[in-house]
Amino acid sequence: MKPISKKIIIAPLNWGLGHATRCVPLINALLENGFQPIIASDGQALKFLKQEFSNLESLELPSYQISYGKNLKLKLLLKFPRIYKVVQQEKKRIQNFIDKNNDVVGIISDNRFGVFSNKVPSIYLTHQIKVFSGFSTFITSYFHQKIIRNFDECWVPDNIRSEFSGRLTSINKYKNVRFIGVLSRFQKEYFKKEIDILVLLSGPEPNRTLLESRLISEFRNDTRTIVFVLGKVEDEQKKWVSENITFYNYLLSNQLEKILNLSKIIVCRSGYSSIMDLAVLEKKVFFIPTKNQPEQEYLAKHLENKKIAPFSTLKGFSKEKLLEVDNYDGLKSEETKLSKDLFSLFKRKRKL
């Protein structure tokens, strides 16, 4: 008799690639424990995960279409009617999929508000139970925590001390919160360091392109070995050399893992997924947080205060600032091995 499949919908938010990349170790753990992950997302996040796991079933969800820029809080407020509409659309799409697929036994939503169901156990994955937004932090945090209550559990990718997420997750009054440890798709390997500076670009436009242009200008004519990974997921992988810089449009996980292990210093955004990856690889890093994103700005300051890594604004950055890296300890963490006990919630029977 053919064994009954156990499908888990895993749905990362399409906001840069960070939410998608940190789902990679979760997808691998699900596969190792006999589950069949169903990838559900949109845009670059969906394209990336389909290329990483080409044999897995996928489901396209509607896009939130959130972008960075000036007055992010005002933009989010003005877009609230659209975001609410999208949440209702994705909720309906997920429910229809579950109704048509009796072998779906659970959901893992990485910051997608409408991806949950009262028929199967639903998990919410986030590193910011508190959503920093300046003077409106109380309001944004309140509404985010209200969303979290729609789920059976909230998984935080950090240790119980909130070592990397800091005040974003340092709470103790929510019973359904579980700290699951640092998530990374990478493993540390000991290679001779052949790359002096590795620049990792990511995040929504137009900020990604603004950072790319500034850093190319800054490192042009530099005598060191410099590599840029642009974070642009396209149909075809590309590599080219311009003057002293080697470029990749994007790299799959195994390729990026090798290049990271070959690199001395990393320059990148202070996105939480990047922090986890670089901590597992024990890297020296210089952060340039995205302007007008309080979460990244807080994380950069948090890690600088702990003497782990320096940071600078994009406007204030110069390649000479990389000398500051020597005065910091660098990121360090052991990779978390996800055990089958984590998925015990999915053994519940579906509700009709």
Short mmCIF file of the C-alpha atoms (twelve columns), coordinates in Angstrom:
data_MODEL
# 
_entry.id   MODEL 
# 
loop_
_atom_site.group_PDB 
_atom_site.id 
_atom_site.type_symbol 
_atom_site.label_atom_id 
_atom_site.label_alt_id 
_atom_site.label_comp_id 
_atom_site.label_asym_id 
_atom_site.label_seq_id 
_atom_site.Cartn_x 
_atom_site.Cartn_y 
_atom_site.Cartn_z 
_atom_site.pdbx_PDB_model_num 
ATOM 1   C CA . MET A 1   0.000   0.000  0.000   1 
ATOM 2   C CA . LYS A 2   1.286   3.461  -0.896  1 
ATOM 3   C CA . PRO A 3   2.076   5.457  2.277   1 
ATOM 4   C CA . ILE A 4   -0.143  8.438  3.028   1 
ATOM 5   C CA . SER A 5   1.692   11.673 2.234   1 
ATOM 6   C CA . LYS A 6   1.978   14.377 4.873   1 
ATOM 7   C CA . LYS A 7   2.092   17.781 3.209   1 
ATOM 8   C CA . ILE A 8   3.191   20.961 4.960   1 
ATOM 9   C CA . ILE A 9   2.583   24.347 3.338   1 
ATOM 10  C CA . ILE A 10  5.612   26.586 3.920   1 
ATOM 11  C CA . ALA A 11  4.967   30.188 2.913   1 
ATOM 12  C CA . PRO A 12  7.625   32.931 3.188   1 
ATOM 13  C CA . LEU A 13  6.883   36.602 2.687   1 
ATOM 14  C CA . ASN A 14  8.285   37.992 -0.565  1 
ATOM 15  C CA . TRP A 15  10.202  40.961 0.875   1 
ATOM 16  C CA . GLY A 16  13.795  40.566 -0.253  1 
ATOM 17  C CA . LEU A 17  15.120  36.999 -0.125  1 
ATOM 18  C CA . GLY A 18  15.696  36.703 3.625   1 
ATOM 19  C CA . HIS A 19  12.356  35.122 4.464   1 
ATOM 20  C CA . ALA A 20  12.790  32.585 1.645   1 
ATOM 21  C CA . THR A 21  16.404  31.683 2.454   1 
ATOM 22  C CA . ARG A 22  15.718  30.975 6.109   1 
ATOM 23  C CA . CYS A 23  12.963  28.581 5.049   1 
ATOM 24  C CA . VAL A 24  15.575  26.415 3.285   1 
ATOM 25  C CA . PRO A 25  16.744  24.615 6.485   1 
ATOM 26  C CA . LEU A 26  13.105  24.165 7.527   1 
ATOM 27  C CA . ILE A 27  12.243  22.611 4.154   1 
ATOM 28  C CA . ASN A 28  15.244  20.279 4.410   1 
ATOM 29  C CA . ALA A 29  14.247  19.273 7.945   1 
ATOM 30  C CA . LEU A 30  10.688  18.566 6.828   1 
ATOM 31  C CA . LEU A 31  11.980  16.341 4.022   1 
ATOM 32  C CA . GLU A 32  14.289  14.495 6.425   1 
ATOM 33  C CA . ASN A 33  11.329  13.823 8.726   1 
ATOM 34  C CA . GLY A 34  9.069   12.393 6.056   1 
ATOM 35  C CA . PHE A 35  6.952   15.431 5.184   1 
ATOM 36  C CA . GLN A 36  6.257   16.850 1.717   1 
ATOM 37  C CA . PRO A 37  6.759   20.635 1.748   1 
ATOM 38  C CA . ILE A 38  4.515   22.725 -0.494  1 
ATOM 39  C CA . ILE A 39  6.210   26.035 -1.355  1 
ATOM 40  C CA . ALA A 40  3.752   28.946 -1.289  1 
ATOM 41  C CA . SER A 41  4.841   32.509 -2.052  1 
ATOM 42  C CA . ASP A 42  5.155   35.002 -4.899  1 
ATOM 43  C CA . GLY A 43  7.750   36.931 -6.900  1 
ATOM 44  C CA . GLN A 44  11.464  36.524 -6.218  1 
ATOM 45  C CA . ALA A 45  10.910  34.434 -3.088  1 
ATOM 46  C CA . LEU A 46  8.865   31.859 -4.987  1 
ATOM 47  C CA . LYS A 47  11.294  31.822 -7.912  1 
ATOM 48  C CA . PHE A 48  14.270  31.314 -5.590  1 
ATOM 49  C CA . LEU A 49  12.710  28.401 -3.687  1 
ATOM 50  C CA . LYS A 50  11.501  26.747 -6.907  1 
ATOM 51  C CA . GLN A 51  15.077  26.821 -8.175  1 
ATOM 52  C CA . GLU A 52  16.413  25.481 -4.870  1 
ATOM 53  C CA . PHE A 53  13.778  22.727 -4.727  1 
ATOM 54  C CA . SER A 54  12.754  22.122 -8.333  1 
ATOM 55  C CA . ASN A 55  11.033  18.822 -7.510  1 
ATOM 56  C CA . LEU A 56  8.628   20.263 -4.927  1 
ATOM 57  C CA . GLU A 57  5.039   21.302 -5.529  1 
ATOM 58  C CA . SER A 58  4.418   25.043 -5.360  1 
ATOM 59  C CA . LEU A 59  1.510   27.426 -4.942  1 
ATOM 60  C CA . GLU A 60  1.557   31.064 -6.037  1 
ATOM 61  C CA . LEU A 61  0.075   33.549 -3.588  1 
ATOM 62  C CA . PRO A 62  -0.962  37.185 -4.176  1 
ATOM 63  C CA . SER A 63  1.715   39.838 -3.615  1 
ATOM 64  C CA . TYR A 64  1.715   42.372 -0.783  1 
ATOM 65  C CA . GLN A 65  3.727   44.727 -3.044  1 
ATOM 66  C CA . ILE A 66  5.505   46.493 -0.184  1 
ATOM 67  C CA . SER A 67  8.577   48.583 -1.011  1 
ATOM 68  C CA . TYR A 68  11.069  50.591 1.014   1 
ATOM 69  C CA . GLY A 69  11.699  54.293 0.670   1 
ATOM 70  C CA . LYS A 70  10.948  57.506 2.458   1 
ATOM 71  C CA . ASN A 71  7.965   57.598 4.818   1 
ATOM 72  C CA . LEU A 72  7.662   53.789 4.977   1 
ATOM 73  C CA . LYS A 73  5.159   54.002 7.854   1 
ATOM 74  C CA . LEU A 74  2.966   56.409 5.890   1 
ATOM 75  C CA . LYS A 75  3.164   54.175 2.819   1 
ATOM 76  C CA . LEU A 76  2.142   51.132 4.837   1 
ATOM 77  C CA . LEU A 77  -0.765  53.086 6.325   1 
ATOM 78  C CA . LEU A 78  -1.918  54.205 2.882   1 
ATOM 79  C CA . LYS A 79  -1.538  50.668 1.537   1 
ATOM 80  C CA . PHE A 80  -3.399  49.083 4.442   1 
ATOM 81  C CA . PRO A 81  -6.625  48.573 2.418   1 
ATOM 82  C CA . ARG A 82  -4.646  46.730 -0.277  1 
ATOM 83  C CA . ILE A 83  -2.641  44.689 2.252   1 
ATOM 84  C CA . TYR A 84  -5.864  43.715 4.029   1 
ATOM 85  C CA . LYS A 85  -7.375  42.669 0.691   1 
ATOM 86  C CA . VAL A 86  -4.310  40.567 -0.158  1 
ATOM 87  C CA . VAL A 87  -4.388  38.904 3.274   1 
ATOM 88  C CA . GLN A 88  -7.997  37.904 2.655   1 
ATOM 89  C CA . GLN A 89  -7.102  36.618 -0.824  1 
ATOM 90  C CA . GLU A 90  -4.200  34.485 0.395   1 
ATOM 91  C CA . LYS A 91  -6.297  33.191 3.278   1 
ATOM 92  C CA . LYS A 92  -8.983  32.083 0.807   1 
ATOM 93  C CA . ARG A 93  -6.413  30.526 -1.554  1 
ATOM 94  C CA . ILE A 94  -4.790  28.571 1.267   1 
ATOM 95  C CA . GLN A 95  -8.148  27.369 2.564   1 
ATOM 96  C CA . ASN A 96  -9.215  26.234 -0.915  1 
ATOM 97  C CA . PHE A 97  -5.946  24.335 -1.308  1 
ATOM 98  C CA . ILE A 98  -6.420  22.591 2.048   1 
ATOM 99  C CA . ASP A 99  -10.029 21.710 1.200   1 
ATOM 100 C CA . LYS A 100 -8.880  20.064 -2.058  1 
ATOM 101 C CA . ASN A 101 -5.875  18.300 -0.514  1 
ATOM 102 C CA . ASN A 102 -6.774  16.041 2.394   1 
ATOM 103 C CA . ASP A 103 -3.104  15.159 2.923   1 
ATOM 104 C CA . VAL A 104 -2.132  18.678 4.087   1 
ATOM 105 C CA . VAL A 105 -1.362  18.333 7.805   1 
ATOM 106 C CA . GLY A 106 0.129   21.722 8.664   1 
ATOM 107 C CA . ILE A 107 1.235   25.235 7.746   1 
ATOM 108 C CA . ILE A 108 4.406   27.233 8.390   1 
ATOM 109 C CA . SER A 109 3.946   30.910 7.544   1 
ATOM 110 C CA . ASP A 110 6.984   33.177 7.545   1 
ATOM 111 C CA . ASN A 111 5.383   36.570 8.145   1 
ATOM 112 C CA . ARG A 112 2.442   35.988 5.772   1 
ATOM 113 C CA . PHE A 113 -0.538  37.206 7.779   1 
ATOM 114 C CA . GLY A 114 -3.291  35.235 6.055   1 
ATOM 115 C CA . VAL A 115 -1.583  31.864 5.716   1 
ATOM 116 C CA . PHE A 116 -3.259  29.899 8.509   1 
ATOM 117 C CA . SER A 117 -6.206  27.557 8.876   1 
ATOM 118 C CA . ASN A 118 -8.429  26.291 11.662  1 
ATOM 119 C CA . LYS A 119 -8.350  22.824 10.060  1 
ATOM 120 C CA . VAL A 120 -4.622  22.127 10.470  1 
ATOM 121 C CA . PRO A 121 -1.926  23.258 12.951  1 
ATOM 122 C CA . SER A 122 -0.538  26.603 11.807  1 
ATOM 123 C CA . ILE A 123 2.893   28.010 12.714  1 
ATOM 124 C CA . TYR A 124 4.002   31.635 12.421  1 
ATOM 125 C CA . LEU A 125 7.757   32.177 11.936  1 
ATOM 126 C CA . THR A 126 9.133   35.600 12.882  1 
ATOM 127 C CA . HIS A 127 12.104  37.321 14.510  1 
ATOM 128 C CA . GLN A 128 10.180  40.478 15.399  1 
ATOM 129 C CA . ILE A 129 7.326   39.977 17.795  1 
ATOM 130 C CA . LYS A 130 7.809   43.654 18.474  1 
ATOM 131 C CA . VAL A 131 7.686   45.660 15.239  1 
ATOM 132 C CA . PHE A 132 9.824   48.775 15.618  1 
ATOM 133 C CA . SER A 133 8.405   51.780 13.789  1 
ATOM 134 C CA . GLY A 134 9.532   54.807 15.783  1 
ATOM 135 C CA . PHE A 135 6.771   56.605 17.675  1 
ATOM 136 C CA . SER A 136 4.191   54.090 16.382  1 
ATOM 137 C CA . THR A 137 6.039   50.990 17.690  1 
ATOM 138 C CA . PHE A 138 3.332   50.284 20.269  1 
ATOM 139 C CA . ILE A 139 0.620   50.249 17.598  1 
ATOM 140 C CA . THR A 140 2.521   48.164 15.024  1 
ATOM 141 C CA . SER A 141 3.608   45.687 17.705  1 
ATOM 142 C CA . TYR A 142 0.054   45.404 19.042  1 
ATOM 143 C CA . PHE A 143 -1.381  44.553 15.623  1 
ATOM 144 C CA . HIS A 144 1.437   42.124 14.809  1 
ATOM 145 C CA . GLN A 145 0.951   40.294 18.099  1 
ATOM 146 C CA . LYS A 146 -2.771  40.159 17.375  1 
ATOM 147 C CA . ILE A 147 -1.993  38.453 14.055  1 
ATOM 148 C CA . ILE A 148 0.318   35.978 15.823  1 
ATOM 149 C CA . ARG A 149 -2.584  34.874 18.037  1 
ATOM 150 C CA . ASN A 150 -4.296  33.422 14.936  1 
ATOM 151 C CA . PHE A 151 -1.616  30.705 14.902  1 
ATOM 152 C CA . ASP A 152 -1.107  27.656 17.118  1 
ATOM 153 C CA . GLU A 153 2.553   28.494 17.745  1 
ATOM 154 C CA . CYS A 154 5.012   31.274 16.976  1 
ATOM 155 C CA . TRP A 155 8.537   30.078 16.176  1 
ATOM 156 C CA . VAL A 156 11.399  32.504 16.764  1 
ATOM 157 C CA . PRO A 157 14.682  31.702 14.970  1 
ATOM 158 C CA . ASP A 158 16.970  32.615 17.866  1 
ATOM 159 C CA . ASN A 159 18.033  31.177 21.203  1 
ATOM 160 C CA . ILE A 160 16.050  31.741 24.381  1 
ATOM 161 C CA . ARG A 161 18.363  34.647 25.323  1 
ATOM 162 C CA . SER A 162 17.313  36.590 22.188  1 
ATOM 163 C CA . GLU A 163 21.036  36.868 21.477  1 
ATOM 164 C CA . PHE A 164 20.707  38.154 17.912  1 
ATOM 165 C CA . SER A 165 17.160  39.523 17.791  1 
ATOM 166 C CA . GLY A 166 17.467  41.464 21.060  1 
ATOM 167 C CA . ARG A 167 14.442  43.532 22.057  1 
ATOM 168 C CA . LEU A 168 12.568  42.427 18.936  1 
ATOM 169 C CA . THR A 169 11.740  39.138 20.692  1 
ATOM 170 C CA . SER A 170 12.580  39.700 24.364  1 
ATOM 171 C CA . ILE A 171 9.110   39.059 25.762  1 
ATOM 172 C CA . ASN A 172 7.783   36.513 28.233  1 
ATOM 173 C CA . LYS A 173 3.998   36.826 28.297  1 
ATOM 174 C CA . TYR A 174 3.105   34.845 25.166  1 
ATOM 175 C CA . LYS A 175 2.662   31.165 25.875  1 
ATOM 176 C CA . ASN A 176 2.640   30.056 22.244  1 
ATOM 177 C CA . VAL A 177 6.148   31.446 21.474  1 
ATOM 178 C CA . ARG A 178 8.902   28.876 20.964  1 
ATOM 179 C CA . PHE A 179 12.569  29.772 20.392  1 
ATOM 180 C CA . ILE A 180 13.848  27.213 17.888  1 
ATOM 181 C CA . GLY A 181 17.489  28.333 17.596  1 
ATOM 182 C CA . VAL A 182 19.509  29.959 14.826  1 
ATOM 183 C CA . LEU A 183 18.367  28.932 11.342  1 
ATOM 184 C CA . SER A 184 20.851  28.840 8.485   1 
ATOM 185 C CA . ARG A 185 21.111  27.047 5.157   1 
ATOM 186 C CA . PHE A 186 24.929  27.059 5.438   1 
ATOM 187 C CA . GLN A 187 27.692  25.105 7.151   1 
ATOM 188 C CA . LYS A 188 31.130  26.373 8.087   1 
ATOM 189 C CA . GLU A 189 34.055  24.945 6.118   1 
ATOM 190 C CA . TYR A 190 37.740  25.743 6.500   1 
ATOM 191 C CA . PHE A 191 39.096  27.042 3.196   1 
ATOM 192 C CA . LYS A 192 41.979  29.348 2.438   1 
ATOM 193 C CA . LYS A 193 40.489  32.839 2.262   1 
ATOM 194 C CA . GLU A 194 40.843  33.855 -1.396  1 
ATOM 195 C CA . ILE A 195 38.252  36.680 -1.456  1 
ATOM 196 C CA . ASP A 196 39.141  39.858 0.425   1 
ATOM 197 C CA . ILE A 197 35.686  41.464 0.315   1 
ATOM 198 C CA . LEU A 198 32.354  39.849 -0.514  1 
ATOM 199 C CA . VAL A 199 29.416  42.198 -1.073  1 
ATOM 200 C CA . LEU A 200 25.979  40.622 -0.649  1 
ATOM 201 C CA . LEU A 201 23.095  42.660 -1.997  1 
ATOM 202 C CA . SER A 202 19.462  41.961 -1.190  1 
ATOM 203 C CA . GLY A 203 16.135  43.538 -0.405  1 
ATOM 204 C CA . PRO A 204 13.397  45.290 -2.369  1 
ATOM 205 C CA . GLU A 205 13.997  47.980 -4.950  1 
ATOM 206 C CA . PRO A 206 14.962  50.748 -5.266  1 
ATOM 207 C CA . ASN A 207 17.214  50.373 -2.209  1 
ATOM 208 C CA . ARG A 208 19.015  47.316 -3.557  1 
ATOM 209 C CA . THR A 209 20.114  49.173 -6.708  1 
ATOM 210 C CA . LEU A 210 21.099  52.288 -4.743  1 
ATOM 211 C CA . LEU A 211 23.391  50.173 -2.551  1 
ATOM 212 C CA . GLU A 212 24.812  48.367 -5.586  1 
ATOM 213 C CA . SER A 213 25.682  51.613 -7.378  1 
ATOM 214 C CA . ARG A 214 27.288  53.192 -4.319  1 
ATOM 215 C CA . LEU A 215 29.446  50.158 -3.468  1 
ATOM 216 C CA . ILE A 216 30.589  49.607 -7.053  1 
ATOM 217 C CA . SER A 217 31.698  53.231 -7.134  1 
ATOM 218 C CA . GLU A 218 33.458  52.870 -3.774  1 
ATOM 219 C CA . PHE A 219 35.384  49.703 -4.650  1 
ATOM 220 C CA . ARG A 220 36.240  50.561 -8.251  1 
ATOM 221 C CA . ASN A 221 40.031  50.484 -8.819  1 
ATOM 222 C CA . ASP A 222 40.578  48.736 -5.490  1 
ATOM 223 C CA . THR A 223 43.537  46.328 -5.609  1 
ATOM 224 C CA . ARG A 224 41.906  43.673 -3.417  1 
ATOM 225 C CA . THR A 225 39.930  40.628 -4.601  1 
ATOM 226 C CA . ILE A 226 36.299  41.736 -4.566  1 
ATOM 227 C CA . VAL A 227 33.125  39.804 -5.388  1 
ATOM 228 C CA . PHE A 228 29.558  41.119 -5.682  1 
ATOM 229 C CA . VAL A 229 26.499  38.843 -5.425  1 
ATOM 230 C CA . LEU A 230 23.664  41.057 -6.629  1 
ATOM 231 C CA . GLY A 231 20.712  39.117 -5.231  1 
ATOM 232 C CA . LYS A 232 18.805  39.313 -8.530  1 
ATOM 233 C CA . VAL A 233 17.109  35.965 -9.115  1 
ATOM 234 C CA . GLU A 234 16.722  35.560 -12.876 1 
ATOM 235 C CA . ASP A 235 15.988  32.682 -15.233 1 
ATOM 236 C CA . GLU A 236 19.688  32.209 -15.962 1 
ATOM 237 C CA . GLN A 237 22.675  32.457 -13.623 1 
ATOM 238 C CA . LYS A 238 25.332  34.863 -14.845 1 
ATOM 239 C CA . LYS A 239 28.934  35.678 -13.948 1 
ATOM 240 C CA . TRP A 240 31.032  38.508 -15.348 1 
ATOM 241 C CA . VAL A 241 34.080  40.620 -14.512 1 
ATOM 242 C CA . SER A 242 34.210  44.398 -14.748 1 
ATOM 243 C CA . GLU A 243 37.559  46.015 -13.995 1 
ATOM 244 C CA . ASN A 244 38.605  44.604 -10.603 1 
ATOM 245 C CA . ILE A 245 35.224  43.200 -9.498  1 
ATOM 246 C CA . THR A 246 33.671  39.786 -10.158 1 
ATOM 247 C CA . PHE A 247 29.855  39.807 -10.339 1 
ATOM 248 C CA . TYR A 248 27.179  37.137 -9.948  1 
ATOM 249 C CA . ASN A 249 23.526  37.984 -10.512 1 
ATOM 250 C CA . TYR A 250 22.622  35.367 -7.887  1 
ATOM 251 C CA . LEU A 251 23.900  32.093 -6.432  1 
ATOM 252 C CA . LEU A 252 22.128  28.991 -5.208  1 
ATOM 253 C CA . SER A 253 22.702  27.960 -1.609  1 
ATOM 254 C CA . ASN A 254 25.571  25.509 -2.189  1 
ATOM 255 C CA . GLN A 255 27.392  28.001 -4.423  1 
ATOM 256 C CA . LEU A 256 26.951  30.918 -2.025  1 
ATOM 257 C CA . GLU A 257 28.037  28.764 0.915   1 
ATOM 258 C CA . LYS A 258 31.388  28.087 -0.751  1 
ATOM 259 C CA . ILE A 259 32.017  31.733 -1.652  1 
ATOM 260 C CA . LEU A 260 31.114  32.854 1.863   1 
ATOM 261 C CA . ASN A 261 33.567  30.359 3.347   1 
ATOM 262 C CA . LEU A 262 36.261  31.687 0.994   1 
ATOM 263 C CA . SER A 263 35.744  35.319 2.083   1 
ATOM 264 C CA . LYS A 264 37.540  37.398 4.721   1 
ATOM 265 C CA . ILE A 265 35.054  40.274 5.154   1 
ATOM 266 C CA . ILE A 266 31.363  40.465 4.246   1 
ATOM 267 C CA . VAL A 267 29.567  43.736 3.454   1 
ATOM 268 C CA . CYS A 268 25.777  43.484 3.506   1 
ATOM 269 C CA . ARG A 269 22.472  44.682 4.919   1 
ATOM 270 C CA . SER A 270 21.701  43.930 8.549   1 
ATOM 271 C CA . GLY A 271 18.784  41.700 7.625   1 
ATOM 272 C CA . TYR A 272 18.060  39.037 10.204  1 
ATOM 273 C CA . SER A 273 18.525  36.067 7.871   1 
ATOM 274 C CA . SER A 274 21.932  37.386 6.810   1 
ATOM 275 C CA . ILE A 275 22.898  37.755 10.470  1 
ATOM 276 C CA . MET A 276 21.991  34.124 11.178  1 
ATOM 277 C CA . ASP A 277 23.851  32.815 8.116   1 
ATOM 278 C CA . LEU A 278 27.002  34.786 8.899   1 
ATOM 279 C CA . ALA A 279 26.884  33.794 12.579  1 
ATOM 280 C CA . VAL A 280 26.912  30.096 11.693  1 
ATOM 281 C CA . LEU A 281 29.849  30.754 9.330   1 
ATOM 282 C CA . GLU A 282 31.647  32.813 12.034  1 
ATOM 283 C CA . LYS A 283 32.227  35.804 9.791   1 
ATOM 284 C CA . LYS A 284 33.627  39.283 10.164  1 
ATOM 285 C CA . VAL A 285 31.026  41.605 8.710   1 
ATOM 286 C CA . PHE A 286 30.321  45.262 8.064   1 
ATOM 287 C CA . PHE A 287 26.627  46.191 7.987   1 
ATOM 288 C CA . ILE A 288 24.852  48.898 6.003   1 
ATOM 289 C CA . PRO A 289 21.234  48.848 7.258   1 
ATOM 290 C CA . THR A 290 18.437  49.817 4.898   1 
ATOM 291 C CA . LYS A 291 17.442  53.418 5.438   1 
ATOM 292 C CA . ASN A 292 13.932  53.893 6.836   1 
ATOM 293 C CA . GLN A 293 13.729  50.300 8.028   1 
ATOM 294 C CA . PRO A 294 13.791  50.513 11.847  1 
ATOM 295 C CA . GLU A 295 14.270  46.748 12.274  1 
ATOM 296 C CA . GLN A 296 17.570  46.681 10.334  1 
ATOM 297 C CA . GLU A 297 18.733  49.904 11.951  1 
ATOM 298 C CA . TYR A 298 18.046  48.459 15.401  1 
ATOM 299 C CA . LEU A 299 19.793  45.148 14.644  1 
ATOM 300 C CA . ALA A 300 22.898  46.959 13.370  1 
ATOM 301 C CA . LYS A 301 23.078  49.086 16.535  1 
ATOM 302 C CA . HIS A 302 22.354  46.054 18.735  1 
ATOM 303 C CA . LEU A 303 25.284  44.091 17.268  1 
ATOM 304 C CA . GLU A 304 27.600  47.100 17.353  1 
ATOM 305 C CA . ASN A 305 26.799  47.670 21.050  1 
ATOM 306 C CA . LYS A 306 27.726  44.030 21.707  1 
ATOM 307 C CA . LYS A 307 31.057  44.624 19.889  1 
ATOM 308 C CA . ILE A 308 30.122  42.007 17.287  1 
ATOM 309 C CA . ALA A 309 30.108  44.078 14.086  1 
ATOM 310 C CA . PRO A 310 30.372  47.735 13.008  1 
ATOM 311 C CA . PHE A 311 27.904  49.495 10.746  1 
ATOM 312 C CA . SER A 312 27.424  52.653 8.738   1 
ATOM 313 C CA . THR A 313 24.682  54.427 6.852   1 
ATOM 314 C CA . LEU A 314 24.929  54.230 3.070   1 
ATOM 315 C CA . LYS A 315 25.684  57.944 2.883   1 
ATOM 316 C CA . GLY A 316 28.425  57.664 5.507   1 
ATOM 317 C CA . PHE A 317 30.098  54.541 4.095   1 
ATOM 318 C CA . SER A 318 33.618  54.491 2.699   1 
ATOM 319 C CA . LYS A 319 35.863  51.516 2.041   1 
ATOM 320 C CA . GLU A 320 38.271  52.812 4.685   1 
ATOM 321 C CA . LYS A 321 35.615  52.091 7.300   1 
ATOM 322 C CA . LEU A 322 36.187  48.361 6.775   1 
ATOM 323 C CA . LEU A 323 39.300  48.732 8.946   1 
ATOM 324 C CA . GLU A 324 36.913  48.978 11.916  1 
ATOM 325 C CA . VAL A 325 36.055  45.274 11.518  1 
ATOM 326 C CA . ASP A 326 39.335  44.342 13.244  1 
ATOM 327 C CA . ASN A 327 38.070  45.940 16.474  1 
ATOM 328 C CA . TYR A 328 34.990  43.697 16.657  1 
ATOM 329 C CA . ASP A 329 34.575  40.036 17.615  1 
ATOM 330 C CA . GLY A 330 32.582  38.980 14.558  1 
ATOM 331 C CA . LEU A 331 29.436  36.868 14.411  1 
ATOM 332 C CA . LYS A 332 29.492  33.412 16.001  1 
ATOM 333 C CA . SER A 333 26.850  30.780 16.657  1 
ATOM 334 C CA . GLU A 334 26.356  27.060 16.425  1 
ATOM 335 C CA . GLU A 335 23.939  25.899 13.757  1 
ATOM 336 C CA . THR A 336 20.678  24.539 15.104  1 
ATOM 337 C CA . LYS A 337 19.827  20.937 14.277  1 
ATOM 338 C CA . LEU A 338 16.061  20.804 13.932  1 
ATOM 339 C CA . SER A 339 14.730  17.656 15.579  1 
ATOM 340 C CA . LYS A 340 11.592  15.736 14.698  1 
ATOM 341 C CA . ASP A 341 10.098  16.832 18.040  1 
ATOM 342 C CA . LEU A 342 9.687   20.327 16.574  1 
ATOM 343 C CA . PHE A 343 7.159   18.956 14.104  1 
ATOM 344 C CA . SER A 344 5.146   16.923 16.622  1 
ATOM 345 C CA . LEU A 345 2.375   19.545 16.379  1 
ATOM 346 C CA . PHE A 346 1.601   18.276 12.876  1 
ATOM 347 C CA . LYS A 347 0.557   14.865 14.184  1 
ATOM 348 C CA . ARG A 348 -2.829  16.235 15.197  1 
ATOM 349 C CA . LYS A 349 -5.828  15.052 13.209  1 
ATOM 350 C CA . ARG A 350 -7.306  17.497 10.731  1 
ATOM 351 C CA . LYS A 351 -10.557 19.141 11.625  1 
ATOM 352 C CA . LEU A 352 -13.417 18.682 9.193   1 
# 
